[in-house]
Amino acid sequence: MSNSAFKPVTVVLDWGTTGFRAFLVRSDGSLVDQKEGERGIQSIAKGEHGRVVSEALASWRAEYGPLDIVAAGMIGSRNGWIEMPYVPTPASAADVAAAARTEGLPEGDRITFLPGLTDPTGFPFPDVMRGEEAQLVGFGLDRNIIVVLPGTHAKWAEIRGGHIERFRTFVTGEIYATLADHSFLSKVATAERDHAADAFAEGVALAQEESTRAGGLLTRLFAVRTGWLAGAIAPDEMKSRLSGLIIGWEFVEARTGGWFKEGDTIAVVGDDDLVEVYGRVAENFGVKLAPAPADAAIRGALTIWRRHRLAAK
Amino acid sequence: MSNSAFKPVTVVLDWGTTGFRAFLVRSDGSLVDQKEGERGIQSIAKGEHGRVVSEALASWRAEYGPLDIVAAGMIGSRNGWIEMPYVPTPASAADVAAAARTEGLPEGDRITFLPGLTDPTGFPFPDVMRGEEAQLVGFGLDRNIIVVLPGTHAKWAEIRGGHIERFRTFVTGEIYATLADHSFLSKVATAERDHAADAFAEGVALAQEESTRAGGLLTRLFAVRTGWLAGAIAPDEMKSRLSGLIIGWEFVEARTGGWFKEGDTIAVVGDDDLVEVYGRVAENFGVKLAPAPADAAIRGALTIWRRHRLAAK
């Protein structure tokens, strides 16, 4: 491994299934530049990822010399560039850093792949995350708190004693997307979801309804259709209603599973508008919110990478 | 309305969103002939349904003269031929028959559209069915029993005192299909679901797991992926596992909603292999099964139509 001093800039690479984002950042995490591309990891043949990255980052290399790249998430999965292991919980930032792996690239760049995390207490199989561990480290592991990470496969994680103690996945975003695009709604619903809409709030309220007559999730989902048939939900309100119901239901299931109770303080971490939305839903469930930085993923990737590099010296 | 005697044969038309089936039956419901076609109701322009039906049934008309046709289900919906009303529960066979509507067709046929049913106690909106009311009448309304009708939008209905008393929808089949075809499974799973597979039974068992660590439906669904990542579920087992989990979860929600308890006797009504499958799942939940005819939809349509015609004389 190199024993050179840290360079003034580092590239944090977020390369997922539908495209990539690359952030050029200083050592304090502040942003210098960023790039986006539409080539997802699965659209690239095995063995071609290095060439694609080298080309995408050419202008930064021209300006700053050979680059240090940190890559978290699905790029290190079975369908990505290389399959990185999963570090078991409870896991500290040092545990994650110890499992990272650095490779040289033809143009002189070095890329460090971060591992994923697995929670062996998952039932019936160990639960998994890839990428969220960097967000959690970026948020900070020095408090004891529950952190929610919205997404296609949303995570609820417990931070305790400087470790990511345990976590669970909820397929909230995936259920929303598949129903919005491919179900009874898809031929009728006319608008994207609007989290600020009354229909979203009404969906959350339906999730919160506690009387037996409301049924479970499989019954409540049908209410998006029956509400339209009854003339109570307009075609441009259906997706908002669906989204509120499903996100609200995630909170119901998390509460039942002991992840929070009314009056608790939790944090919501992410980099899109779902953070604000989840925060509002949390308040509907009587939960207080701890502040969280919007760039937790970048901060966390840098922190893990720096530990990895220092330990490798 | 005609006061002619009933003809020796009647056509029961099951015309849905993906195709049609037409059954030529004697007055006792026994089958003379049947036809299938791939043109769903939504592929046909408004005003063209009559011509399509007339052409499809031409050979039967040539043999038996002008036909009496009974049509239940989505053909009488907003996106179908004409929009039939919903009869509110509690509803008897006579109530359903009274809301049916007969139209003459150009070739001399007469078509009777059956209404749907609505349950005004549905929360937060009235629940709806189209087509299942014929299955319920064909099963018989003379016992007090809970009847399950598997499908894209599965129904649980209570029959009491000669009426369809109430019912609820579960979007079981829709959740299965959208996840199987458009989710994290769709790129990995390699086989159709097999209800006889161990993976199906394991999915049902996961739905039945009562410990908090198993989470709710949004968490358990992710176990199809984590099981594959853990090497415990093969690609050709994933859809079976998913199906068992979702159908099992329908039973969990129905039990929570008071639709059955262990030791009860219920009936499962339908005309495909889901009847046997739901019966097995019911047994896993400690429920006994009442016998049900496979041709309940045809019997029920005939019963309602005959009442409608007699009342119209």
XYZ file of C-alpha atoms in Angstrom, chain A residues 9-300:
292
model
C -9.160 15.761 -3.061
C -10.903 12.399 -3.038
C -13.643 10.997 -5.291
C -16.678 9.447 -3.595
C -18.427 7.209 -6.082
C -22.098 6.261 -5.704
C -22.652 3.793 -8.520
C -25.964 1.967 -8.410
C -28.290 -0.005 -10.614
C -29.646 2.945 -12.604
C -26.673 5.306 -12.903
C -23.756 6.849 -11.067
C -22.925 10.004 -9.149
C -19.313 10.982 -8.457
C -18.394 13.662 -5.916
C -14.995 15.354 -5.862
C -14.493 16.441 -2.250
C -11.829 18.035 -0.045
C -10.553 16.277 3.065
C -13.209 18.029 5.193
C -15.924 16.607 2.946
C -16.770 19.881 1.214
C -17.745 19.545 -2.432
C -15.448 20.696 -5.259
C -17.305 19.255 -8.232
C -19.685 16.471 -9.177
C -20.634 14.340 -12.178
C -23.625 12.185 -13.020
C -24.008 9.401 -15.543
C -26.815 7.149 -16.701
C -24.934 3.871 -17.032
C -26.027 1.568 -14.187
C -23.692 -1.133 -12.933
C -25.709 -3.872 -14.604
C -25.537 -2.218 -18.032
C -21.759 -2.721 -18.034
C -20.112 -6.024 -18.919
C -17.908 -7.728 -16.309
C -14.375 -6.396 -16.643
C -15.446 -3.100 -18.228
C -16.176 -1.132 -15.045
C -12.590 0.118 -14.639
C -12.467 1.522 -18.134
C -15.870 3.239 -17.707
C -14.758 4.864 -14.429
C -11.422 5.969 -15.878
C -13.164 7.650 -18.787
C -15.851 9.274 -16.648
C -13.296 10.865 -14.306
C -10.743 11.910 -16.976
C -11.237 15.660 -16.544
C -10.637 15.463 -12.776
C -7.512 13.332 -13.300
C -6.216 15.888 -15.812
C -6.548 18.603 -13.199
C -5.546 16.780 -9.975
C -3.427 13.823 -11.109
C -4.177 10.171 -10.294
C -7.314 9.953 -8.159
C -8.248 8.215 -4.922
C -11.766 6.826 -5.393
C -14.017 5.474 -2.621
C -16.909 3.307 -3.798
C -19.794 2.203 -1.580
C -23.045 0.426 -2.368
C -24.202 -1.864 -5.140
C -21.006 -1.453 -7.174
C -19.519 -3.888 -4.673
C -22.343 -6.427 -4.989
C -22.745 -9.733 -6.802
C -24.131 -7.933 -9.853
C -21.550 -5.132 -9.719
C -17.824 -4.746 -10.289
C -16.498 -7.049 -7.581
C -18.442 -8.777 -4.810
C -17.354 -7.323 -1.472
C -18.041 -9.224 1.765
C -20.618 -8.246 4.366
C -19.250 -7.231 7.796
C -21.438 -8.617 10.604
C -23.121 -6.354 13.170
C -22.370 -5.078 15.758
C -19.840 -3.182 13.607
C -17.762 -0.077 14.291
C -16.355 2.261 11.630
C -13.015 0.494 12.152
C -14.631 -2.890 11.472
C -16.031 -1.591 8.197
C -12.700 0.012 7.266
C -10.808 -3.217 7.942
C -12.874 -5.061 5.324
C -12.449 -2.433 2.597
C -10.268 -3.308 -0.388
C -8.101 -1.079 -2.593
C -7.255 -1.828 -6.235
C -5.017 -0.011 -8.675
C -6.544 1.124 -11.985
C -4.764 1.352 -15.353
C -4.695 5.162 -15.453
C -2.970 5.328 -12.045
C -6.104 5.877 -9.966
C -6.736 3.762 -6.882
C -10.238 2.628 -5.982
C -11.294 1.498 -2.503
C -14.417 -0.637 -2.321
C -16.314 -0.561 0.963
C -17.890 -3.783 2.270
C -21.582 -4.141 3.041
C -23.055 -4.999 6.440
C -25.004 -8.044 7.495
C -27.131 -8.447 10.607
C -26.944 -12.141 11.567
C -29.981 -11.753 13.858
C -32.189 -11.176 10.802
C -35.001 -13.713 10.614
C -35.164 -16.130 8.885
C -32.011 -15.000 7.059
C -29.283 -12.464 7.883
C -30.348 -8.984 6.783
C -28.047 -6.985 4.464
C -27.194 -3.416 3.493
C -24.791 -1.902 0.975
C -24.088 1.808 1.069
C -26.203 2.670 4.094
C -23.280 1.763 6.374
C -21.415 4.794 4.966
C -24.457 6.983 5.669
C -24.577 5.701 9.244
C -20.874 6.344 9.837
C -21.311 9.805 8.295
C -24.211 10.486 10.627
C -21.997 9.425 13.520
C -21.856 6.384 15.788
C -21.251 8.309 19.009
C -24.893 8.507 20.142
C -27.304 5.741 21.075
C -30.180 6.310 18.645
C -32.408 4.705 16.000
C -31.665 5.899 12.447
C -34.067 5.498 9.527
C -32.675 5.414 5.985
C -35.503 5.832 3.430
C -35.221 4.136 0.047
C -36.247 1.305 -2.223
C -35.225 -1.028 0.584
C -35.510 1.276 3.598
C -33.407 0.448 6.670
C -34.010 1.009 10.374
C -30.721 0.792 12.259
C -29.801 0.974 15.923
C -26.598 2.826 16.822
C -25.279 1.884 20.243
C -21.901 2.143 21.979
C -20.025 3.309 18.891
C -21.378 0.439 16.777
C -24.083 -0.195 14.219
C -25.788 -2.639 16.541
C -28.539 -4.132 14.351
C -30.780 -3.212 11.433
C -33.858 -4.318 9.512
C -35.035 -3.791 5.933
C -38.519 -2.669 4.835
C -39.300 -2.934 1.097
C -41.338 0.267 1.212
C -39.993 2.012 -1.883
C -40.139 -1.153 -3.947
C -43.787 -1.849 -3.078
C -44.669 1.754 -3.918
C -42.875 1.680 -7.274
C -44.154 -1.695 -8.453
C -47.762 -0.889 -7.550
C -47.621 2.664 -8.926
C -46.237 1.461 -12.262
C -47.668 -2.028 -12.780
C -50.933 -2.506 -10.840
C -54.609 -1.491 -10.962
C -53.391 2.061 -10.352
C -51.125 2.295 -13.349
C -53.909 2.638 -15.921
C -55.821 5.268 -13.934
C -53.374 7.330 -11.866
C -52.262 10.417 -13.762
C -49.649 12.181 -11.620
C -46.421 11.561 -9.777
C -46.783 11.341 -6.021
C -46.810 14.653 -4.199
C -45.676 14.288 -0.604
C -47.167 17.688 0.249
C -50.628 16.714 -0.964
C -53.618 16.128 1.302
C -53.847 12.707 -0.340
C -50.418 11.797 1.053
C -51.474 12.826 4.568
C -54.717 10.853 4.180
C -52.685 7.801 3.192
C -50.601 8.157 6.354
C -53.784 8.533 8.401
C -55.189 5.347 6.873
C -52.017 3.507 7.895
C -52.513 4.819 11.437
C -56.147 3.704 11.685
C -56.248 1.153 14.497
C -59.751 -0.285 14.257
C -60.031 -3.859 13.004
C -62.414 -2.800 10.233
C -59.508 -1.172 8.364
C -57.846 -4.567 7.835
C -54.156 -5.137 7.201
C -51.902 -3.815 4.464
C -53.304 -6.141 1.758
C -56.786 -4.708 2.374
C -55.786 -1.068 2.907
C -53.918 -0.992 -0.417
C -57.216 -1.705 -2.199
C -58.642 1.503 -0.721
C -56.677 3.463 -3.325
C -58.883 1.802 -5.924
C -62.165 1.869 -3.984
C -61.604 5.544 -3.158
C -61.274 6.276 -6.862
C -64.393 4.223 -7.661
C -66.265 6.111 -4.914
C -65.224 9.440 -6.422
C -63.282 10.320 -3.261
C -59.778 10.087 -4.754
C -58.961 11.800 -8.056
C -56.647 10.104 -10.581
C -53.951 12.683 -9.805
C -54.168 11.889 -6.067
C -53.827 8.101 -6.238
C -50.033 7.820 -6.171
C -49.740 10.314 -3.306
C -52.320 8.349 -1.372
C -50.492 5.101 -2.046
C -47.166 6.585 -0.972
C -48.563 7.939 2.300
C -50.193 4.616 3.084
C -47.054 2.560 2.460
C -44.623 4.878 4.259
C -47.092 5.155 7.135
C -47.323 1.376 7.191
C -43.531 1.121 7.469
C -43.803 3.147 10.679
C -46.625 0.920 11.961
C -44.523 -2.194 11.374
C -41.417 -0.553 12.886
C -43.399 0.420 15.989
C -44.800 -3.105 16.322
C -41.254 -4.442 15.954
C -40.048 -2.277 18.858
C -37.981 0.176 16.793
C -39.663 3.179 18.399
C -42.460 4.228 20.686
C -44.267 7.536 20.994
C -42.025 10.227 22.477
C -38.748 8.697 21.249
C -36.166 10.700 19.328
C -34.921 9.147 16.078
C -32.955 10.418 13.069
C -33.763 10.231 9.365
C -30.718 10.132 7.091
C -30.581 10.497 3.316
C -29.931 12.971 0.539
C -33.313 13.411 -1.139
C -36.764 14.780 -0.311
C -37.758 11.556 1.436
C -35.816 12.754 4.485
C -38.221 15.622 5.028
C -41.186 13.376 4.221
C -40.141 10.645 6.654
C -39.586 13.357 9.243
C -43.168 14.536 8.852
C -44.503 10.996 9.070
C -42.374 10.428 12.178
C -44.005 13.464 13.767
C -47.426 11.992 12.931
C -46.366 9.006 15.025
C -45.321 11.191 17.965
C -41.591 10.862 17.357
C -39.024 13.676 17.713
C -36.225 14.143 15.203
C -32.499 14.507 15.814
C -30.676 16.677 13.244
C -28.753 14.844 10.526
C -26.406 16.134 7.798
C -27.558 15.847 4.180
C -24.094 14.698 3.079
C -23.790 11.799 5.522
C -22.971 9.334 2.724
C -19.971 11.384 1.549
C -18.729 12.076 5.086
C -19.063 8.436 6.028
